[in-house]
Each structure stands twice: as C-alpha cells, then as structure tokens.
Amino acid sequence: MKKEVIQNLEDFFNDFQYFKMEGYDAFHQSFLKGRKIIVGNITPYEDGLMLEIQLALTIDQVEDLIFRFYNQDFTNLKLTYWENLSQISEGLSKRSFIQNTVELRKALYEIESALVKRGFSWLDEFTDLKILSDYIQNLIFAENLRPKNLFKLCQRSYLLRLILHEQMTEATFYDYYEELQAHKIPEHQLEEFIAFRKYLASVIF
C-alpha cells in the first residue's frame, strides 16, 4: 500500500510543481533561497499504515553553514524549519491510520484539501526569510512554551538573523543562551552553541 500512497501523493504534488526527492518520501519545489518541502511520513504495519504530512523549508545558506560547522555527512533531510500539516489546518488529524482503499481516498482528500486551503500558501509565505526568522524567534521566546528541537531552532534562528544583517550584540546571543539554560539544555550543547557562534564569526559574519 505504501507505493500506492506515494504514487497518489506524487500525482497530486506534480500538479503544483512539487517533485519527488530521490531517496526520500518527500516532494520539493525550489525558490531563490532554498526549497519548500512536503514530507510524507509513512509507517507500515501488519494491518495497514500510518500517514503523517509535514511542511518544511530548507534555507540553503543556513543548512550549508551548519553542515560545515559539524563537518559530517547528514543522511536525513536538512530542514531549517518544519511543522505538521495538522498544526496549521483546523480539524485535520495529525496522523491517519489507513487499512483499505476507502480509508486511503478519505485521508488523501483531507490532506489535499488542507494543502490547497492553507498548506501551500503557508509554505509560500515563509519563503520570505524575514517572516520565517520572526516566526521562529517568536516560538523560541514565547512564554510557557518549549518548542521541539529547541537547540536546533536556536541555532537556525541566530543564523537567520545574521544572514538578514540584524544587529546581533553580545546581549542578543545571551538571550538565546539563557533560554537554552532555562529549558535545562545539556551543558555540552550550551558549549556547542558558544562554539557555533565563534565559528560563524570566523567564516563569514
């Protein structure tokens, strides 16, 4: 059934100029600064499969610099920011468990409708790096909220703001550092964040 799901998704996404990424259950469309990506997380089970859709953006300069900082090969998709389609589409389940053709058609219809109504425009909106940067920054510093992957978000937020030529003072850096401390990020990652800042200062910013 997984092949059938991928083929149905591909047929739909191709109509909107999103094309399959080799080696991944994901579809992308390029723009000037990177790629808009729609990821299909498909988990097979004995009696069916679970389908979850994520929307993501890859900003090339951000991910290239992070790749060079770690100096290692990443086999996973390099995503600057992502959210589940369900997070921006009211009434859509986070995941769909599919056991037969009828359930597959229903799930695909709901996913396609959500993408047309909001998903595609959400991706288009965040191709503006300033909008994306402000959005991630607000997530990081929102009260009573700990975003998933906070450390990675802080790295990418800090780097995006540098790319946008914002004035990044010592105090600005320590806003991020203290946010990480407040959420009890391990000491080795705090040291890594300091090293990341020094690296950026040495290579380009």
Phi, psi and omega in degrees: 000332181301318179299322179294319178298311181300317181295318178296316178297317181298316179301318180291311184294325179301326178297337180253016177066032169254131188235150185299136175267125184300129178088358182227152171272064186212158184226139186226158172223128183280150167221179191305319186261356183170223183219143167267134186228138173243120185254131173256105176275110185241119181243109180285144172232170181301323185251016178160205177210157177255133181237129178224138182247130176240144175254136186214159173231139172245119175261114191304313183295323178297307185289328178296317180292322177294320177301316181291326179298315182277341177051047177212160184274128177258126180270339179281164174300138177269108184242125178285320177205145177212155173217154172291142176304325181296336181290336182245004182235105183299130176090351180273131177293148178298318179225152175240128174265123189241127181241344183207177184296322180297314179293325177298312180299319180296313181297316180295320178299316181295319178295313181298319179297316180297321179293317181292319183287322186219323190300311182296319181291327176299313178298317179299318182300319185274006169287345171281111187298329179293317179295316179298315181299313180297322181296312180294319179300317179296323178298316184296318188259010177294141179292144174057031179221127173245105180295153172296149178056046184303318181300313180295322178296319179297316176304310185288324177295313180300315181292318178301317181293326174294316179300325180277005176063033172285155179283110184252098183273175174302320181295322179297315178301316183286343169299315178294314183302315182290329176295319176296317177300317183298331180262017172058042173293137183305150184303321182295331177282328174297317177296323179296322180294321176295317179297323178297317178298315179297321179299312180300320179296329184277333186263326186206324190256000000 
